[in-house]
Amino acid sequence: MSFMSLFKRESKITLRQELWLAILVVIIIGFVSSVLISTYSAKQYFSSQLYLKNIDNANGLALMLSQLHKDHVELELLISATFDTGHYQRIELQDPQGEPIVKRVFSGEFDTSAPLWFHHLYQLHVMPGVAQVSDGWQQFGTLYVESHSQYTEQALWESAIRLFWSFFMVAITACIASAHFLSRILRPLDDVVQQANALGDKRFIKSKVPKTYEFARLVSSMNLLSTRFSRIIKEDNKRLEEFRFKSQHDELTGLANREYFCATLEAQLEQSKEHAHGALFLFRIVNLDLISEQINRVEMVAFLRRFTQTLVAFLEANEDRFSASHIARMSHSDFAVLVNDTDDIESLSSKVLKQHAVLLAEYSHIGLTIPHSCSYIEREDSRFTLLKRVDNLLKAAVAEPTIQVQINNNKQRNELFSDAASWREAIERALDNNDLDVLLYPVKSFSGKLLQNQVSLSLLLNGELYRSGYYLQWAKRLKLLARLDWGLIKYLVQTFEAREDLKLISVELSQETLLDDAALAAILTYLLAFPKLAAHICFDIRESLAVAELTIFKDFCMQVKSMGAKVALKRVGPAFTKIDKIHELGLEMIKIDSIYGHNISYSQDNQTFLRGVCALAHSIGIKVIAEGVNNPEDQVTLQGLGFDGIVSQPVDDEVKASAEE
């Protein structure tokens, strides 16, 4: 803050400016009064000393004159010699009648550096020294001695100059010291301002309590407010998590229940419409009730939990064969497993069959069997047709005790490329040649206001433009997601100024980019050179990634906010309440996974959960958006639950092309 800015006329003035004004007024008053008082005191001192000098000189000269013969020439010589050897304005000897006998008066010009105003202001009026000159026992005359006051005025002026600069240096030192102490005194206030700004950004931080009593009360109150908000959010998170888990999971095994799994399957099938890349397994425990009949119910519960652990261990051991998996208990004895991005269900089926054989060996006396069926997901599949297909396969396996597995090897061959090398070459060629385009998914409020455009990258492969759903799984396998993110950012930089529909956008960053320091630094550094784009961009990060890499995600949020961009969570669901101190991240919005919005009108449990999520998010200033909800009835229900908007269907390519033309 510049010094002159303290004196600007503004409608509002800060406490720091008011204190500075008060300090400056005190220093200026002290400075001026000190100079004036010191100079006046010096004037009084000089005047008194000069008057005493006049008296002493008059008495001394009068004594000498009294001892001389009263010859006029001798008197004049002595008075003239005295006048010439001292600094006198006037020496006059008068007879008893008041007539001058000898009179000498200074009539020259006195060279002084004191200004005229100082002379008028501090002019010395000193009484002359008066003494009697005698001639024997008779009075000869009266002697008047008056020293020259301009010498004293010159000394007074020089003294005033020295005082001015001395007090000026003292005033400067006082300003510097005041600035230091004022900064220390107001530092707690700066902390409170920072804390208040953090509250506005949904970050409930605490400040150090200062020693100053008034500031200590203020900071303590602010810290208490932050603590209360933080505690409320944590308690709400805990309640939401408990309710969500109970409503979406089987109480006995801890697996997802049928309703939640069906919603997950619906979301997977929606993604598979562009390019199917998943498979569904269905398991059935035959003769499960015999355990409780021949042994006891406790043993049956123990077996179910061991079977569940076997399925979970199987999925964890084969994570490299698929990108994601979901497991659920569909009924008393039926279990389902959904895997994404897999192309070898025969191998997976063989492995899980061996694990079950080891488990069933302990119950050979009961006659338990665990047959299963599996099928690839097809593009045209609905939830009903897919479940019916695997259920019919499972019935066939159960009907033939010697057959433990029924596989529908309906794998769809891709019409473009047959191997990974060809896919890599095609994707990299499209990126190198900038054969890109973007598909926009408008994020709108329920009133129709555009909140942002969700950007999805399309690639030109074999002369045709394909959406991300078609090539994304191959890009994941080939670890090309970071290159795709970089290509998308470069494309946005090139087209941002020319396209009005890219003024409010959100871009999803992959796990590869977020965990690669070099790739992330390249994107953020590149955007720093384009602050206009940075101010209009929102980065979407998947909830699962944010939870798994929370420290990295927090650092990312700080970097993004410092450059003027925003951050949102995508595919928000079960892990939302597990994000520690989410109120400190400053998120712009959260986008709820379509699993929760699907058929929300008929799910009271999901409605209760989502209502709590909305209340929690709105309490810290975060917008709540629904993904993949196209049913108007579900949209009305979501609006009633407190949602701020939905992710709409993508903009039609023809409409977009005509708009660009």
XYZ file of C-alpha atoms in Angstrom:
661
model
C 0.000 0.000 0.000
C 1.499 3.313 -1.088
C 1.783 6.245 1.274
C -0.387 8.531 -0.860
C -3.147 5.958 -1.049
C -3.847 6.655 2.613
C -5.237 10.047 1.677
C -7.473 9.037 -1.203
C -11.093 9.854 -0.759
C -13.034 6.635 -0.790
C -16.461 5.660 0.341
C -14.894 2.973 2.499
C -11.707 3.118 4.516
C -9.875 0.232 6.131
C -8.896 -0.009 9.769
C -5.241 -0.021 8.733
C -5.749 3.283 6.866
C -7.563 4.832 9.822
C -4.790 3.808 12.202
C -2.163 5.131 9.800
C -4.004 8.443 9.558
C -4.165 8.647 13.353
C -0.455 7.831 13.658
C 0.502 10.386 11.005
C -1.641 13.079 12.614
C -0.029 12.414 15.989
C 3.475 12.373 14.479
C 2.887 15.578 12.475
C 1.392 17.394 15.465
C 4.266 16.222 17.639
C 6.796 17.183 15.002
C 5.422 20.692 14.367
C 4.737 21.443 18.024
C 8.197 20.227 19.018
C 9.877 22.488 16.461
C 7.740 25.491 17.386
C 8.053 25.033 21.128
C 11.795 24.370 20.941
C 12.340 27.417 18.722
C 10.217 29.625 20.992
C 12.108 28.396 24.035
C 15.381 29.140 22.284
C 14.110 32.641 21.442
C 13.221 33.273 25.067
C 16.582 31.983 26.198
C 18.503 34.092 23.689
C 16.477 37.168 24.609
C 17.195 36.801 28.313
C 20.880 36.131 27.723
C 21.144 39.079 25.358
C 19.450 41.340 27.904
C 21.883 40.219 30.630
C 24.751 40.894 28.232
C 23.431 44.422 27.632
C 23.252 45.095 31.360
C 26.741 43.678 32.039
C 28.304 45.569 29.153
C 26.538 48.807 30.141
C 27.718 48.544 33.759
C 31.302 47.729 32.734
C 31.506 50.575 30.208
C 29.838 53.030 32.611
C 32.434 52.200 35.290
C 35.253 52.858 32.853
C 33.678 56.147 31.722
C 33.190 57.278 35.339
C 36.947 56.921 35.969
C 37.980 58.938 32.912
C 38.373 62.697 32.624
C 35.246 63.951 31.087
C 36.926 65.108 27.938
C 34.561 64.737 25.032
C 37.233 63.306 22.739
C 38.293 60.662 25.249
C 34.691 59.673 25.910
C 33.988 59.354 22.219
C 37.177 57.330 21.607
C 36.338 54.817 24.367
C 32.702 54.416 23.288
C 33.722 54.074 19.624
C 36.405 51.481 20.488
C 33.869 49.488 22.509
C 31.260 49.760 19.734
C 33.716 48.616 17.048
C 34.988 45.618 19.001
C 31.540 44.189 19.871
C 28.291 43.387 18.142
C 26.220 46.353 19.144
C 23.176 47.986 17.640
C 23.507 51.190 19.721
C 25.715 52.751 22.419
C 24.588 56.137 23.583
C 25.657 58.430 26.401
C 23.082 61.051 27.357
C 23.403 63.986 29.734
C 20.987 64.346 32.626
C 18.674 66.385 30.385
C 18.449 63.523 27.887
C 20.580 65.109 25.223
C 23.079 62.748 23.559
C 26.710 63.378 24.412
C 28.102 60.499 22.348
C 25.997 58.226 20.182
C 26.985 55.305 17.950
C 24.350 53.364 15.957
C 24.854 50.431 13.540
C 23.793 51.625 10.089
C 25.142 48.875 7.782
C 23.417 45.873 6.204
C 23.573 42.579 8.052
C 23.978 39.504 5.835
C 21.702 36.769 7.201
C 20.237 33.573 5.699
C 17.114 33.690 7.841
C 14.012 34.294 5.700
C 11.898 37.371 6.130
C 8.949 35.435 7.587
C 11.202 33.997 10.281
C 12.496 37.482 11.075
C 8.949 38.769 11.524
C 7.858 35.712 13.462
C 10.854 35.447 15.775
C 12.090 39.078 15.908
C 13.883 39.755 19.211
C 12.814 42.791 21.236
C 15.533 43.066 23.876
C 15.654 45.971 26.328
C 18.959 47.914 26.277
C 21.321 47.823 29.219
C 21.179 51.095 31.225
C 23.914 52.372 33.579
C 24.769 55.704 35.242
C 28.039 57.520 34.507
C 29.287 59.775 37.332
C 31.747 62.594 37.540
C 33.001 62.526 41.076
C 29.967 62.741 43.304
C 27.799 64.123 40.589
C 25.880 62.328 37.849
C 27.479 62.901 34.511
C 24.988 61.060 32.310
C 23.133 57.868 31.465
C 24.657 55.132 29.268
C 22.520 52.940 26.985
C 24.003 49.729 25.518
C 21.948 47.659 23.029
C 23.467 44.555 21.404
C 22.790 43.699 17.760
C 19.859 41.176 17.782
C 20.262 39.960 14.177
C 23.273 37.884 15.142
C 21.063 36.143 17.656
C 18.255 35.762 15.102
C 20.718 34.108 12.711
C 21.790 31.718 15.465
C 18.136 31.097 16.268
C 17.423 30.287 12.596
C 20.318 27.835 12.408
C 19.166 26.246 15.647
C 15.625 25.950 14.222
C 16.993 24.243 11.096
C 18.927 21.739 13.209
C 15.862 21.095 15.328
C 13.702 20.627 12.212
C 15.936 17.954 10.714
C 16.467 16.264 14.055
C 12.756 16.011 14.721
C 12.151 15.052 11.083
C 14.490 12.066 11.445
C 12.765 11.192 14.702
C 9.401 11.367 12.897
C 10.653 9.094 10.080
C 11.987 6.643 12.642
C 8.633 6.784 14.432
C 6.822 6.014 11.145
C 9.048 3.013 10.480
C 8.623 1.756 14.031
C 4.865 2.375 13.809
C 4.670 0.411 10.565
C 6.435 -2.519 12.203
C 4.327 -2.516 15.343
C 1.122 -1.832 13.400
C 1.853 -4.821 11.193
C 2.371 -6.986 14.270
C -0.710 -5.634 15.990
C -2.941 -6.080 12.927
C -1.536 -9.449 11.882
C -4.322 -11.294 13.716
C -6.790 -9.145 11.802
C -5.174 -10.224 8.534
C -5.543 -13.812 9.698
C -9.211 -13.195 10.417
C -9.688 -11.688 6.944
C -7.961 -14.710 5.418
C -10.162 -16.964 7.526
C -13.298 -15.105 6.432
C -12.240 -15.394 2.786
C -11.631 -19.093 3.335
C -15.143 -19.421 4.753
C -16.401 -17.832 1.544
C -14.445 -20.454 -0.397
C -15.934 -23.248 1.724
C -12.671 -23.847 3.629
C -13.117 -23.861 7.414
C -9.609 -23.141 8.685
C -8.454 -21.983 12.113
C -6.232 -19.047 13.040
C -3.720 -18.689 15.867
C -5.216 -16.871 18.842
C -3.254 -13.621 19.428
C -2.322 -12.113 22.797
C -4.290 -8.904 22.256
C -7.502 -9.301 24.231
C -9.908 -7.814 21.676
C -8.387 -9.680 18.755
C -8.236 -12.863 20.821
C -12.004 -12.693 21.336
C -12.589 -12.135 17.617
C -10.254 -14.925 16.479
C -11.649 -17.333 19.073
C -15.176 -16.656 17.819
C -14.134 -17.231 14.210
C -12.326 -20.450 15.156
C -15.399 -21.618 17.023
C -17.529 -20.915 13.955
C -15.144 -22.899 11.733
C -15.074 -25.768 14.214
C -18.847 -25.908 14.395
C -19.251 -25.909 10.626
C -16.568 -28.562 10.264
C -18.168 -30.734 12.959
C -21.620 -30.380 11.402
C -20.257 -31.420 8.010
C -18.432 -34.409 9.483
C -21.545 -35.523 11.355
C -23.666 -35.125 8.233
C -21.111 -37.089 6.240
C -21.153 -39.875 8.788
C -24.949 -40.080 8.865
C -25.162 -40.006 5.070
C -22.565 -42.756 4.753
C -24.331 -44.956 7.292
C -27.682 -44.469 5.607
C -26.266 -44.978 2.108
C -24.516 -48.196 3.074
C -27.616 -49.622 4.738
C -29.865 -48.719 1.816
C -27.523 -49.964 -0.925
C -25.843 -53.006 0.595
C -26.803 -56.430 1.822
C -26.686 -56.485 5.600
C -25.375 -60.036 5.826
C -22.521 -59.974 3.270
C -21.852 -56.254 2.854
C -22.217 -56.548 -0.923
C -24.367 -54.246 -3.028
C -28.052 -55.167 -3.018
C -30.145 -55.936 -6.093
C -31.582 -52.410 -6.494
C -28.210 -50.711 -6.368
C -26.629 -53.255 -8.710
C -29.426 -52.866 -11.252
C -28.903 -49.113 -11.267
C -25.166 -49.700 -11.799
C -25.937 -52.105 -14.621
C -28.248 -49.555 -16.259
C -25.454 -46.975 -16.211
C -23.023 -49.474 -17.708
C -25.467 -50.398 -20.472
C -25.978 -46.711 -21.281
C -22.235 -46.360 -21.822
C -22.155 -49.571 -23.846
C -24.501 -48.181 -26.482
C -21.536 -46.633 -28.253
C -19.111 -49.489 -27.715
C -19.826 -52.570 -25.605
C -16.860 -53.584 -23.473
C -18.103 -55.440 -20.409
C -19.389 -58.799 -19.184
C -21.819 -60.101 -16.565
C -21.328 -63.162 -14.326
C -24.165 -64.763 -12.361
C -23.451 -67.236 -9.519
C -25.887 -69.451 -7.655
C -25.248 -71.450 -4.479
C -27.224 -74.662 -4.891
C -28.450 -76.384 -1.696
C -27.494 -73.400 0.462
C -30.335 -74.041 2.912
C -28.974 -77.546 3.612
C -26.177 -75.964 5.630
C -28.630 -74.523 8.150
C -30.632 -77.773 8.184
C -27.720 -80.145 8.637
C -25.439 -77.898 10.692
C -26.905 -74.564 11.844
C -27.751 -71.122 10.587
C -24.569 -69.624 12.009
C -22.539 -71.905 9.747
C -24.618 -70.848 6.752
C -23.908 -67.180 7.482
C -20.210 -67.977 7.872
C -20.226 -69.804 4.528
C -21.900 -66.858 2.752
C -19.295 -64.477 4.089
C -16.467 -66.801 3.081
C -17.993 -67.106 -0.379
C -18.206 -63.320 -0.585
C -14.554 -63.006 0.405
C -13.670 -65.557 -2.280
C -15.379 -63.473 -4.968
C -13.721 -60.259 -3.742
C -10.296 -61.959 -3.634
C -10.860 -63.306 -7.160
C -11.615 -59.813 -8.492
C -8.631 -58.282 -6.701
C -6.300 -60.967 -8.065
C -7.421 -60.303 -11.648
C -7.591 -56.502 -11.703
C -5.325 -56.417 -14.733
C -8.010 -58.135 -16.856
C -10.662 -55.430 -16.480
C -10.862 -51.724 -15.655
C -13.638 -51.861 -13.030
C -15.848 -54.378 -11.295
C -19.090 -54.461 -9.300
C -20.358 -57.293 -7.138
C -23.819 -57.746 -5.595
C -26.079 -60.214 -3.849
C -29.124 -60.466 -6.078
C -31.171 -62.823 -3.923
C -30.846 -65.390 -1.147
C -28.464 -67.580 -3.150
C -27.697 -65.597 -6.316
C -24.685 -63.307 -6.755
C -23.728 -61.154 -9.742
C -20.417 -59.689 -10.886
C -20.165 -56.958 -13.530
C -16.750 -56.281 -15.084
C -15.810 -53.483 -17.481
C -13.395 -53.635 -20.379
C -12.694 -57.345 -20.537
C -12.233 -59.659 -23.504
C -11.436 -63.014 -21.906
C -14.358 -64.282 -19.836
C -13.350 -67.905 -20.457
C -10.127 -67.426 -18.511
C -11.904 -65.531 -15.718
C -14.559 -68.230 -15.512
C -11.948 -70.979 -15.250
C -10.113 -69.203 -12.434
C -13.169 -68.514 -10.315
C -14.339 -72.104 -10.779
C -11.072 -73.387 -9.305
C -11.392 -71.094 -6.281
C -14.930 -72.289 -5.640
C -13.839 -75.923 -5.892
C -11.400 -75.359 -3.007
C -14.158 -73.772 -0.917
C -16.733 -76.487 -1.673
C -14.304 -79.297 -0.773
C -14.949 -78.520 2.885
C -18.706 -79.057 2.387
C -18.628 -82.192 0.216
C -20.864 -84.033 2.691
C -23.664 -81.529 2.112
C -23.607 -81.513 -1.663
C -23.139 -77.783 -2.260
C -22.396 -76.578 -5.794
C -21.762 -73.079 -7.186
C -22.499 -73.070 -10.901
C -22.259 -69.803 -12.801
C -22.968 -68.293 -16.164
C -21.402 -65.398 -18.023
C -21.980 -63.339 -21.122
C -20.490 -60.338 -22.865
C -22.569 -57.175 -22.948
C -23.942 -56.296 -26.366
C -24.701 -52.797 -27.615
C -28.415 -53.416 -27.920
C -28.738 -55.038 -24.487
C -31.197 -53.720 -21.949
C -31.096 -54.685 -18.315
C -33.955 -57.122 -18.841
C -32.458 -58.879 -21.878
C -28.994 -59.175 -20.340
C -30.223 -60.528 -17.010
C -32.577 -62.906 -18.793
C -29.745 -64.221 -20.981
C -27.378 -64.971 -18.090
C -30.255 -66.342 -15.987
C -31.227 -68.797 -18.739
C -27.601 -69.847 -19.031
C -27.437 -70.376 -15.264
C -30.634 -72.462 -15.294
C -29.062 -74.676 -17.925
C -25.952 -75.094 -15.769
C -28.018 -75.952 -12.692
C -30.088 -78.461 -14.667
C -26.954 -80.391 -15.600
C -25.040 -81.231 -12.404
C -21.988 -82.225 -14.406
C -21.814 -78.781 -16.022
C -20.711 -76.021 -13.674
C -20.350 -73.208 -16.214
C -22.384 -71.878 -19.114
C -20.611 -69.249 -21.242
C -22.178 -67.220 -24.002
C -19.134 -66.307 -26.083
C -20.846 -63.486 -27.931
C -17.797 -61.242 -28.022
C -18.254 -58.424 -30.518
C -15.276 -57.874 -32.779
C -14.373 -54.290 -33.374
C -14.840 -53.252 -36.964
C -11.881 -50.878 -36.980
C -8.749 -52.519 -35.590
C -8.011 -56.023 -34.449
C -4.988 -55.488 -32.185
C -3.538 -53.057 -29.673
C -0.733 -51.870 -31.954
C -3.220 -50.739 -34.590
C -5.292 -48.904 -31.997
C -2.207 -47.125 -30.630
C -1.104 -46.057 -34.089
C -4.583 -44.744 -34.962
C -5.039 -42.769 -31.722
C -1.548 -41.267 -31.831
C -1.954 -40.337 -35.504
C -5.189 -38.497 -34.732
C -3.493 -36.587 -31.910
C -0.385 -35.764 -33.927
C -2.426 -34.517 -36.908
C -4.883 -32.634 -34.685
C -7.752 -34.683 -36.122
C -9.941 -33.762 -33.167
C -13.330 -32.358 -32.365
C -15.326 -31.900 -29.190
C -18.792 -33.033 -28.255
C -20.594 -30.799 -25.762
C -22.901 -32.039 -23.033
C -24.747 -28.948 -21.725
C -25.043 -28.699 -17.949
C -28.236 -26.746 -17.359
C -30.243 -25.616 -14.384
C -33.871 -26.669 -14.180
C -34.835 -23.186 -15.344
C -32.850 -23.734 -18.556
C -29.823 -21.590 -17.666
C -26.552 -22.917 -19.056
C -24.121 -23.586 -16.204
C -21.337 -25.060 -18.354
C -20.638 -27.288 -21.338
C -19.142 -30.644 -20.465
C -16.487 -31.346 -23.113
C -15.853 -34.805 -24.570
C -13.075 -35.425 -27.106
C -13.823 -37.114 -30.434
C -11.107 -38.583 -32.695
C -10.950 -39.038 -36.446
C -10.236 -42.759 -36.925
C -10.150 -44.321 -40.391
C -11.698 -41.206 -41.849
C -14.668 -41.139 -39.477
C -15.222 -39.183 -36.263
C -15.756 -41.405 -33.219
C -16.878 -40.367 -29.756
C -14.843 -41.079 -26.647
C -16.963 -44.058 -25.641
C -15.727 -45.904 -28.713
C -11.969 -45.623 -28.165
C -11.625 -44.761 -24.463
C -11.191 -48.315 -23.204
C -8.387 -48.931 -25.662
C -6.775 -45.640 -24.624
C -6.886 -46.829 -21.001
C -5.231 -50.116 -21.876
C -2.539 -48.390 -23.930
C -1.989 -45.698 -21.255
C -2.729 -42.869 -23.665
C -5.168 -40.946 -21.468
C -2.599 -38.300 -20.510
C -1.896 -37.645 -24.192
C -5.614 -37.349 -24.861
C -5.970 -34.787 -22.048
C -3.056 -32.787 -23.426
C -4.519 -32.927 -26.942
C -7.884 -31.697 -25.673
C -6.331 -28.735 -23.821
C -4.341 -27.703 -26.904
C -7.487 -27.946 -29.027
C -9.413 -25.738 -26.575
C -6.645 -23.136 -26.595
C -6.728 -23.016 -30.397
C -10.519 -22.731 -30.697
C -11.498 -20.890 -27.501
C -11.615 -17.408 -29.002
C -13.466 -18.497 -32.128
C -16.271 -20.523 -30.509
C -18.879 -18.978 -28.266
C -20.003 -22.402 -27.011
C -16.612 -22.907 -25.308
C -16.903 -19.951 -22.936
C -18.107 -22.069 -20.002
C -16.613 -25.538 -20.153
C -15.663 -28.460 -17.967
C -12.898 -30.915 -18.845
C -12.358 -34.267 -17.170
C -8.751 -35.068 -16.300
C -7.788 -38.731 -16.185
C -5.990 -40.582 -13.439
C -2.870 -40.817 -15.605
C -2.691 -37.025 -15.889
C -3.395 -36.292 -12.228
C -0.767 -38.759 -11.003
C 1.862 -37.735 -13.552
C 3.588 -34.616 -12.237
C 5.099 -33.762 -15.605
C 1.830 -34.145 -17.527
C -0.148 -32.137 -14.967
C 2.477 -29.389 -14.756
C 2.529 -29.149 -18.566
C -1.240 -28.606 -18.733
C -1.424 -26.089 -15.892
C 1.651 -24.170 -17.071
C 0.240 -24.050 -20.589
C -3.058 -22.669 -19.312
C -1.275 -19.970 -17.313
C -0.355 -18.384 -20.626
C -4.066 -18.167 -21.480
C -5.751 -16.630 -18.399
C -9.038 -16.023 -20.235
C -9.459 -19.734 -20.909
C -8.312 -20.620 -17.393
C -11.001 -18.360 -15.934
C -13.704 -20.182 -17.941
C -12.594 -23.771 -17.403
C -13.646 -26.259 -14.726
C -11.677 -29.463 -14.220
C -13.721 -32.589 -13.486
C -12.067 -35.247 -11.329
C -13.700 -38.598 -10.623
C -14.726 -39.130 -7.050
C -12.961 -42.484 -6.806
C -9.684 -40.871 -7.887
C -10.080 -37.971 -5.457
C -10.643 -40.379 -2.559
C -7.775 -42.687 -3.507
C -5.305 -39.814 -3.992
C -6.687 -37.246 -1.570
C -3.394 -35.472 -0.859
C -2.630 -35.064 -4.564
C -6.202 -33.950 -5.196
C -6.002 -31.260 -2.492
C -2.764 -29.914 -3.956
C -4.378 -29.921 -7.392
C -7.340 -27.907 -6.111
C -5.011 -25.276 -4.654
C -3.042 -24.964 -7.902
C -6.154 -24.724 -10.052
C -7.836 -22.116 -7.854
C -4.662 -19.989 -7.795
C -4.823 -19.683 -11.594
C -8.513 -18.736 -11.613
C -9.953 -22.089 -12.757
C -12.481 -24.272 -10.920
C -12.725 -27.891 -9.800
C -15.710 -30.254 -9.748
C -16.194 -33.859 -8.668
C -17.596 -36.273 -11.249
C -19.356 -39.621 -10.800
C -20.058 -38.760 -7.176
C -21.565 -41.551 -5.147
C -20.649 -43.745 -2.208
C -17.237 -42.222 -1.511
C -18.394 -38.600 -1.284
C -18.723 -38.708 2.496
C -15.247 -40.237 2.816
C -13.446 -37.157 1.489
C -11.792 -35.583 4.514
C -12.362 -31.826 4.937
C -14.229 -31.509 1.663
C -15.308 -28.028 2.779
C -11.701 -26.846 2.437
C -11.362 -27.839 -1.234
C -13.438 -24.992 -2.682
C -15.305 -27.223 -5.151
C -17.539 -25.545 -7.723
C -19.985 -28.454 -8.105
C -20.451 -32.179 -7.712
C -21.965 -34.370 -10.407
C -23.936 -37.271 -8.975
C -23.440 -40.638 -10.675
C -26.337 -41.765 -12.861
C -26.610 -44.874 -10.674
C -28.391 -42.764 -8.051
C -30.556 -40.758 -10.420
C -31.865 -43.749 -12.345
C -35.532 -44.375 -11.433
C -35.121 -42.038 -8.477
C -38.864 -41.464 -8.418
C -39.347 -45.050 -7.215
C -36.488 -45.255 -4.713
C -37.228 -43.699 -1.349
C -33.831 -44.745 0.025
C -31.940 -42.996 -2.770
C -34.165 -39.940 -2.404
C -33.290 -39.692 1.272
C -29.587 -40.113 0.531
C -29.550 -37.547 -2.278
C -31.553 -35.045 -0.243
C -28.878 -35.277 2.444
C -26.103 -34.874 -0.139
C -27.782 -31.738 -1.523
C -28.220 -30.237 1.941
C -24.595 -30.949 2.807
C -23.245 -29.590 -0.499
C -25.375 -26.443 -0.407
C -24.284 -25.710 3.166
C -20.732 -25.217 1.869
C -21.710 -23.495 -1.390
C -21.374 -26.425 -3.830
C -23.813 -26.930 -6.711
C -25.276 -30.415 -7.173
C -25.760 -31.762 -10.717
C -27.306 -35.047 -11.848
C -25.653 -37.135 -14.578
C -27.410 -39.425 -17.051
C -31.007 -38.673 -16.012
C -33.255 -38.359 -19.081
C -36.613 -39.324 -17.610
C -38.694 -36.131 -17.073
C -40.346 -37.669 -14.021
C -36.956 -38.368 -12.451
C -35.815 -34.829 -13.270
C -38.804 -33.349 -11.432
C -38.010 -35.545 -8.432
C -34.367 -34.444 -8.452
C -35.398 -30.802 -8.556
C -37.568 -31.373 -5.507
C -34.637 -33.020 -3.709
C -32.556 -29.860 -4.124
C -30.508 -30.537 -7.257
C -29.319 -27.472 -9.156
C -29.383 -28.979 -12.638
C -28.658 -31.929 -14.910
C -26.196 -32.964 -17.587
C -28.242 -32.921 -20.786
C -27.855 -34.974 -23.944
C -24.961 -33.896 -26.221
C -25.430 -31.081 -28.704
C -26.473 -32.440 -32.102
C -23.525 -32.485 -34.501
C -25.498 -30.933 -37.341
C -26.792 -28.100 -35.155
C -23.273 -27.457 -33.905
C -21.837 -27.448 -37.429
C -24.447 -24.997 -38.707
C -23.845 -22.746 -35.712
C -20.101 -22.649 -36.445
C -20.753 -21.776 -40.087
